[in-house]
mmCIF file of C-alpha atoms in Angstrom:
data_model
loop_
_atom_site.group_PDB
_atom_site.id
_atom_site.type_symbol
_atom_site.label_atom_id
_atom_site.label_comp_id
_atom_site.label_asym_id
_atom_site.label_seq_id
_atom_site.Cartn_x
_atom_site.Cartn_y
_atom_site.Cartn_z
ATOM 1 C CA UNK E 111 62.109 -39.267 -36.073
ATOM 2 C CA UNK E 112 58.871 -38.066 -34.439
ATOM 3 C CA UNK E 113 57.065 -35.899 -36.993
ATOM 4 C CA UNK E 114 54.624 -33.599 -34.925
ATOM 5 C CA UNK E 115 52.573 -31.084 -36.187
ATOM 6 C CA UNK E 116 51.340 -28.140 -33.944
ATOM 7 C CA UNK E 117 48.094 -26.334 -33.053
ATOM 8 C CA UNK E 118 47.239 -23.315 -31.570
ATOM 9 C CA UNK E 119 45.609 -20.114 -32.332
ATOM 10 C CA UNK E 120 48.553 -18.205 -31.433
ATOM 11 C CA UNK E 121 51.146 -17.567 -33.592
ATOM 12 C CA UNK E 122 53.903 -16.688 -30.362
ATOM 13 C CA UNK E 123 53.042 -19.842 -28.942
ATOM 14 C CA UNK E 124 53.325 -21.893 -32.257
ATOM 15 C CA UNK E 125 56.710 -20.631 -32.765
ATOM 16 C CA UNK E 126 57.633 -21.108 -29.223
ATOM 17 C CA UNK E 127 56.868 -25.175 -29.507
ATOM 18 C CA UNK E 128 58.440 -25.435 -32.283
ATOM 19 C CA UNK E 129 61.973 -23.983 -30.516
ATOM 20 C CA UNK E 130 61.714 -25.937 -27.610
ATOM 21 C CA UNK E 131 60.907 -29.176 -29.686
ATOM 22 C CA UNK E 132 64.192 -28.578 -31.479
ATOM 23 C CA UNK E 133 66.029 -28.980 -28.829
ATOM 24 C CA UNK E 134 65.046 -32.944 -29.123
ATOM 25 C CA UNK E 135 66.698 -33.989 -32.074
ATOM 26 C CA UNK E 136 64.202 -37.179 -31.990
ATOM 27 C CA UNK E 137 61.526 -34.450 -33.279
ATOM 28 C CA UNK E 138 60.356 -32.535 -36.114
ATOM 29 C CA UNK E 139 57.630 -30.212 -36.354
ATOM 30 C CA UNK E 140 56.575 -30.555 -39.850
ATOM 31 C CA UNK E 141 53.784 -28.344 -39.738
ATOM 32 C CA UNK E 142 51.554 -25.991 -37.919
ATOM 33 C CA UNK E 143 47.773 -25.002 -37.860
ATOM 34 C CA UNK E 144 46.006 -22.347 -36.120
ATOM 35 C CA UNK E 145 41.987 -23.527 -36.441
ATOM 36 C CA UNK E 146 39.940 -26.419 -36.169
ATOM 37 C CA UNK E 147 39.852 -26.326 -40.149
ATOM 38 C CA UNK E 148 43.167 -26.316 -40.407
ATOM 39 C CA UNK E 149 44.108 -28.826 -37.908
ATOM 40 C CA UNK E 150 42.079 -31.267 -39.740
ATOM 41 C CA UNK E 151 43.357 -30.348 -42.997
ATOM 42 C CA UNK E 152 47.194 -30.727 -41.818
ATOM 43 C CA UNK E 153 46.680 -34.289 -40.049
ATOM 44 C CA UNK E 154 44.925 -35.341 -43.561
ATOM 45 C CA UNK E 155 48.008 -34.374 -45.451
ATOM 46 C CA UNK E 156 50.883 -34.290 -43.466
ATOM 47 C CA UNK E 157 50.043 -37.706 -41.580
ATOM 48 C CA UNK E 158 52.030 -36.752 -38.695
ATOM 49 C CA UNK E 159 53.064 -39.046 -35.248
ATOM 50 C CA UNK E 160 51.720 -36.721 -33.005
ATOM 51 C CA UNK E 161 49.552 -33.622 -32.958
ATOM 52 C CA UNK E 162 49.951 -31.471 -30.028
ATOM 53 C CA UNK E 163 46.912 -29.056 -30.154
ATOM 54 C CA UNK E 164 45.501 -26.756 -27.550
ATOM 55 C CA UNK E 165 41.594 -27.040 -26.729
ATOM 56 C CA UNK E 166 40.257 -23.504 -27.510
ATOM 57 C CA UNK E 167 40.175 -22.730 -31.270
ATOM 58 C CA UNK E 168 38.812 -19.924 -33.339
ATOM 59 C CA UNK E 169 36.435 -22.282 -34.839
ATOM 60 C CA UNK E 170 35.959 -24.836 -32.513
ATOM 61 C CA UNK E 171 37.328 -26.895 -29.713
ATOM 62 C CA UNK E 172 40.069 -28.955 -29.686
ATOM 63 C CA UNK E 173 38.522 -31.547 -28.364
ATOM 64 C CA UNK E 174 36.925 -32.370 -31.872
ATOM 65 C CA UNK E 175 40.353 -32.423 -33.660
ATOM 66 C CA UNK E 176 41.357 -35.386 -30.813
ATOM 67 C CA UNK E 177 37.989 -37.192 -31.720
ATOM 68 C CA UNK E 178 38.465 -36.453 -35.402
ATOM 69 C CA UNK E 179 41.690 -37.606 -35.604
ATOM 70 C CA UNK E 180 41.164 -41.341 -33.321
ATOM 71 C CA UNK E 181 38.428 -41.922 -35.125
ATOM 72 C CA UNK E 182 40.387 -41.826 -38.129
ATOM 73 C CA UNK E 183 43.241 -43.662 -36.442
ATOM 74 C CA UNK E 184 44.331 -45.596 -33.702
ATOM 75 C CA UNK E 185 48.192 -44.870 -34.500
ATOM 76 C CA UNK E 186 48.414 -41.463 -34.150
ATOM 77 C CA UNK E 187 49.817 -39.533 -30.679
ATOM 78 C CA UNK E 188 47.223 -36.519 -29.418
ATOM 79 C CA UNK E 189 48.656 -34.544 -27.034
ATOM 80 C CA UNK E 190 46.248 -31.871 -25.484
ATOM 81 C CA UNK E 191 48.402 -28.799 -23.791
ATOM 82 C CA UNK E 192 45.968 -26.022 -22.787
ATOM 83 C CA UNK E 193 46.148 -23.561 -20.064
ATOM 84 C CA UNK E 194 42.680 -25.503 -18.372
ATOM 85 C CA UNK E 195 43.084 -27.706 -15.665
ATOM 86 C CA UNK E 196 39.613 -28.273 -15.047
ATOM 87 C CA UNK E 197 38.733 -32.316 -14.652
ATOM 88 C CA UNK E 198 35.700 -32.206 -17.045
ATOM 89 C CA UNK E 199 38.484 -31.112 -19.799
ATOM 90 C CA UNK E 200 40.625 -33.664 -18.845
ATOM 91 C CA UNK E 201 38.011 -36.179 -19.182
ATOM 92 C CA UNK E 202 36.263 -34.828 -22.488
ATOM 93 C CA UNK E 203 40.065 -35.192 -23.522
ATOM 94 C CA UNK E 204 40.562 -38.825 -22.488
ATOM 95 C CA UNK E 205 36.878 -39.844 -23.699
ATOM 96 C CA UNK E 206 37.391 -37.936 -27.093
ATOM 97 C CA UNK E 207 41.103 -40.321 -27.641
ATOM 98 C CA UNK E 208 43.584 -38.489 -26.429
ATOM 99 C CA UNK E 209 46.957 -39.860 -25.277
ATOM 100 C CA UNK E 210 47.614 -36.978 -23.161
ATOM 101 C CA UNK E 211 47.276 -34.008 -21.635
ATOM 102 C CA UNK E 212 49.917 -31.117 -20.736
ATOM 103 C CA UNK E 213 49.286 -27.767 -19.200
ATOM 104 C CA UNK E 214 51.225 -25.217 -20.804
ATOM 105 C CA UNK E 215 52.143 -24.021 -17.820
ATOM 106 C CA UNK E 216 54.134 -27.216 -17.275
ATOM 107 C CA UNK E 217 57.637 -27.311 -17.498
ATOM 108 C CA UNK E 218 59.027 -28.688 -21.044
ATOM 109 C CA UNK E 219 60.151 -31.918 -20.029
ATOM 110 C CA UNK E 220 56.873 -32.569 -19.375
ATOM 111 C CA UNK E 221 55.774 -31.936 -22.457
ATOM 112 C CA UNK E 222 58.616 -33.470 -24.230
ATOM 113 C CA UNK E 223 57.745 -36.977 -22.225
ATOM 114 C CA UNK E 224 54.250 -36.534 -22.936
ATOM 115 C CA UNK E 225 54.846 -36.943 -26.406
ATOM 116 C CA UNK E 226 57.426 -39.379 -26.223
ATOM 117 C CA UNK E 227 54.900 -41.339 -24.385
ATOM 118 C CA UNK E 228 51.972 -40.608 -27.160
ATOM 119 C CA UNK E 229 54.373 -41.576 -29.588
ATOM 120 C CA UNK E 230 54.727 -45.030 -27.985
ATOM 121 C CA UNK E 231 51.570 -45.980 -26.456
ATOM 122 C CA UNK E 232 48.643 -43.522 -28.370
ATOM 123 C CA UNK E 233 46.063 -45.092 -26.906
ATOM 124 C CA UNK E 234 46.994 -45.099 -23.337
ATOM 125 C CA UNK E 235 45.920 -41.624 -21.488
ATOM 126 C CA UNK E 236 48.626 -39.578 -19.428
ATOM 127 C CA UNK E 237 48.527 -36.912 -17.539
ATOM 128 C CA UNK E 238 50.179 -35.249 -14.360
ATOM 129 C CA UNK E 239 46.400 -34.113 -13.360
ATOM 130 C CA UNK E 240 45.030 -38.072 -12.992
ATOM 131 C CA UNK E 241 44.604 -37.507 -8.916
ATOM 132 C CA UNK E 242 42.377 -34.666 -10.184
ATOM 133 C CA UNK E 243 40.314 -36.513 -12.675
ATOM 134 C CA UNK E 244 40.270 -38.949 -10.109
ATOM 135 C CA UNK E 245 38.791 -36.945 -7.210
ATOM 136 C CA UNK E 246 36.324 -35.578 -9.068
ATOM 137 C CA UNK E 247 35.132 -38.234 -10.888
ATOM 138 C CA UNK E 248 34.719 -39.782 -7.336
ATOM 139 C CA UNK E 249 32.974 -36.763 -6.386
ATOM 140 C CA UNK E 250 30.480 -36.504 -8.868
ATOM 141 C CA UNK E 251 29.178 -40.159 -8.052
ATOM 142 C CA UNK E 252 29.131 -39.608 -4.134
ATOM 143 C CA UNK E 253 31.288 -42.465 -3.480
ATOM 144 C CA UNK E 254 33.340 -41.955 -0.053
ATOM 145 C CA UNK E 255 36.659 -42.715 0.775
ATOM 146 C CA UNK E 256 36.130 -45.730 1.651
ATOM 147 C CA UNK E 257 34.134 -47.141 -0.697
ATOM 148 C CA UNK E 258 36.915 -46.289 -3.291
ATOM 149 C CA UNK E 259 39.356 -48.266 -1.311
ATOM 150 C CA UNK E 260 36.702 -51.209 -1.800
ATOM 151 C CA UNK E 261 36.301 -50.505 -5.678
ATOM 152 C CA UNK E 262 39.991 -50.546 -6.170
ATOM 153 C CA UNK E 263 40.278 -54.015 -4.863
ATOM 154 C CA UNK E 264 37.089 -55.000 -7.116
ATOM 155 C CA UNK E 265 39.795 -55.826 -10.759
ATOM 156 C CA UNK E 266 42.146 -58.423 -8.571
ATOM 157 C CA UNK E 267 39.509 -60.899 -8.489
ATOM 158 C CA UNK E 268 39.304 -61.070 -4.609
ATOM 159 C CA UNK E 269 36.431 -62.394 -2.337
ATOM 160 C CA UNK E 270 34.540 -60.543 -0.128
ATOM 161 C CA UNK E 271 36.637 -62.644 2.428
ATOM 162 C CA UNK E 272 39.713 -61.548 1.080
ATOM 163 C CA UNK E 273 38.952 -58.067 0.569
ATOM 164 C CA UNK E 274 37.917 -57.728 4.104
ATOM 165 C CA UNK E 275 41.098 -58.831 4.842
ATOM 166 C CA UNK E 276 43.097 -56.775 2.820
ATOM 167 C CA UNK E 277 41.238 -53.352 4.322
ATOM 168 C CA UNK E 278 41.103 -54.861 7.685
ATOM 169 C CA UNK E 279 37.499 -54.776 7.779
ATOM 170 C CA UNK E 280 34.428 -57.127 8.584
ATOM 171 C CA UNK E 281 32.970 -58.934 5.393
ATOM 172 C CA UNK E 282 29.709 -57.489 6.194
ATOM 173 C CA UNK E 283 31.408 -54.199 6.154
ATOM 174 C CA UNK E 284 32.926 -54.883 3.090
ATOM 175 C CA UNK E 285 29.342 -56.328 1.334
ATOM 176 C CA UNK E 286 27.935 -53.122 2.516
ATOM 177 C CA UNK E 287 30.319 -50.827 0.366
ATOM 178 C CA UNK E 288 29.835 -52.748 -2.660
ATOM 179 C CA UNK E 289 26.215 -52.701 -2.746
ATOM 180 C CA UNK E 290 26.885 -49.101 -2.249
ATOM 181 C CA UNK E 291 29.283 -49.027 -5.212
ATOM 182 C CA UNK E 292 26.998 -50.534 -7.125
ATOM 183 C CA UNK E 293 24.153 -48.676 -6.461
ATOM 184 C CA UNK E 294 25.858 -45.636 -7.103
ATOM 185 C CA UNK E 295 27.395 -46.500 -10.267
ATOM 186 C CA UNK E 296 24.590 -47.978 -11.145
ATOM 187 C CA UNK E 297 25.311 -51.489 -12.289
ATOM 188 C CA UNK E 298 24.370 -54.998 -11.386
ATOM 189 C CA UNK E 299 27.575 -57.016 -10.774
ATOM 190 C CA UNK E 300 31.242 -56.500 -10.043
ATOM 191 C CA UNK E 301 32.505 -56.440 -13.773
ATOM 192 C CA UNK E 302 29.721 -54.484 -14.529
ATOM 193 C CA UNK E 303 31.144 -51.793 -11.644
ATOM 194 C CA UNK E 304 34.934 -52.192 -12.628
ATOM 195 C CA UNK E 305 33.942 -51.159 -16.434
ATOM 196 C CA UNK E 306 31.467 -48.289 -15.229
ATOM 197 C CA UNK E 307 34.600 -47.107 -13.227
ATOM 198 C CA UNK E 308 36.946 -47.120 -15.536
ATOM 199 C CA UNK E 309 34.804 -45.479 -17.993
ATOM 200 C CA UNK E 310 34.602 -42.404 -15.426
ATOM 201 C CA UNK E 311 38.475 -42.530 -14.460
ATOM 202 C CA UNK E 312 37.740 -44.203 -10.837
ATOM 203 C CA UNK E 313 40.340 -46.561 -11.250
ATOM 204 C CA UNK E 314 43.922 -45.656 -11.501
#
């Protein structure tokens, strides 16, 4: 049994979850909290699985409740469903702990696999919006298409050689886009770059 507990401001919503998690008889909302405060509060003494909690709160951000709660414990699912689809939020999500992150526009399976998959693997970030957070984390270091075809070949361990062969390019061409990766991230050296980028959600 997954024991979740709920959090949103709104009391419609909050009561909505909770119907279409009982559908799921691997689930059990065991509690519900409409603030910051209370969020915090609940997760101290109902030591739930999984918190699904939206990011804009009466008294704060959601956001804090995800950091709150990782830093507290590396067990528990955090599922962020909020109406924003903007990348910084899914990043500030995915930096702050979270396991995941729903729009509540999204249909309920989505939700439903979402926690599943927080329930299973907490500390590994989901989310149907990754080719966003992707693009724009791209897009706020400058790097072109290109050069993020280079950087995803950067974690197998290849040689410039090899690369160049994999892309069908010239090894000076392919030199060329790393010291540009690198001066763009910048870092020194090619472990250096693959941590910077997957620190920023560059590689997927």
């Amino acid at each position: 049994m997954i024991r979740i507990l709920v959090v949103d401001d709104h009391e419609i919503v909050r009561e909505g979850l909770r119907r279409a998690l009982a559908h799921d008889t691997s689930f059990k909302v065991v509690g519900e909290a409409s603030s910051r405060h209370e969020a915090i509060a609940q997760i101290a003494s109902l030591n739930p699985d999984i918190v699904v909690v939206d990011i804009h709160l009466p008294d704060g951000n959601g956001i804090d409740v995800v950091r709150w709660a990782r830093k507290n414990s590396r067990k528990i699912g955090l599922v962020v469903l909020t109406v924003s689809h903007m990348p910084e939020q899914i990043k500030a999500a995915m930096q702050a702990g979270a396991s995941a992150y729903v729009e509540k526009s999204a249909p309920i399976y989505e939700l439903v696999s979402a926690i599943k998959h927080a329930a299973h693997s907490p500390l590994a970030f989901s989310t149907h919006r990754a080719r966003d957070l992707f693009d724009y984390g791209a897009q706020a270091h400058g790097l072109t298409g290109r050069e993020l075809e280079v950087l995803e070949t950067l974690p197998s361990g290849k040689t410039i050689h090899e690369i160049a062969q994999s892309l069908f390019l010239g090894d000076s061409t392919v030199k060329t886009h790393v010291a540009a990766i690198y001066r763009k991230l910048a870092v020194a050296n090619r472990v250096a770059a693959i941590n910077k980028a997957r620190e920023f959600g560059l590689l997927r």
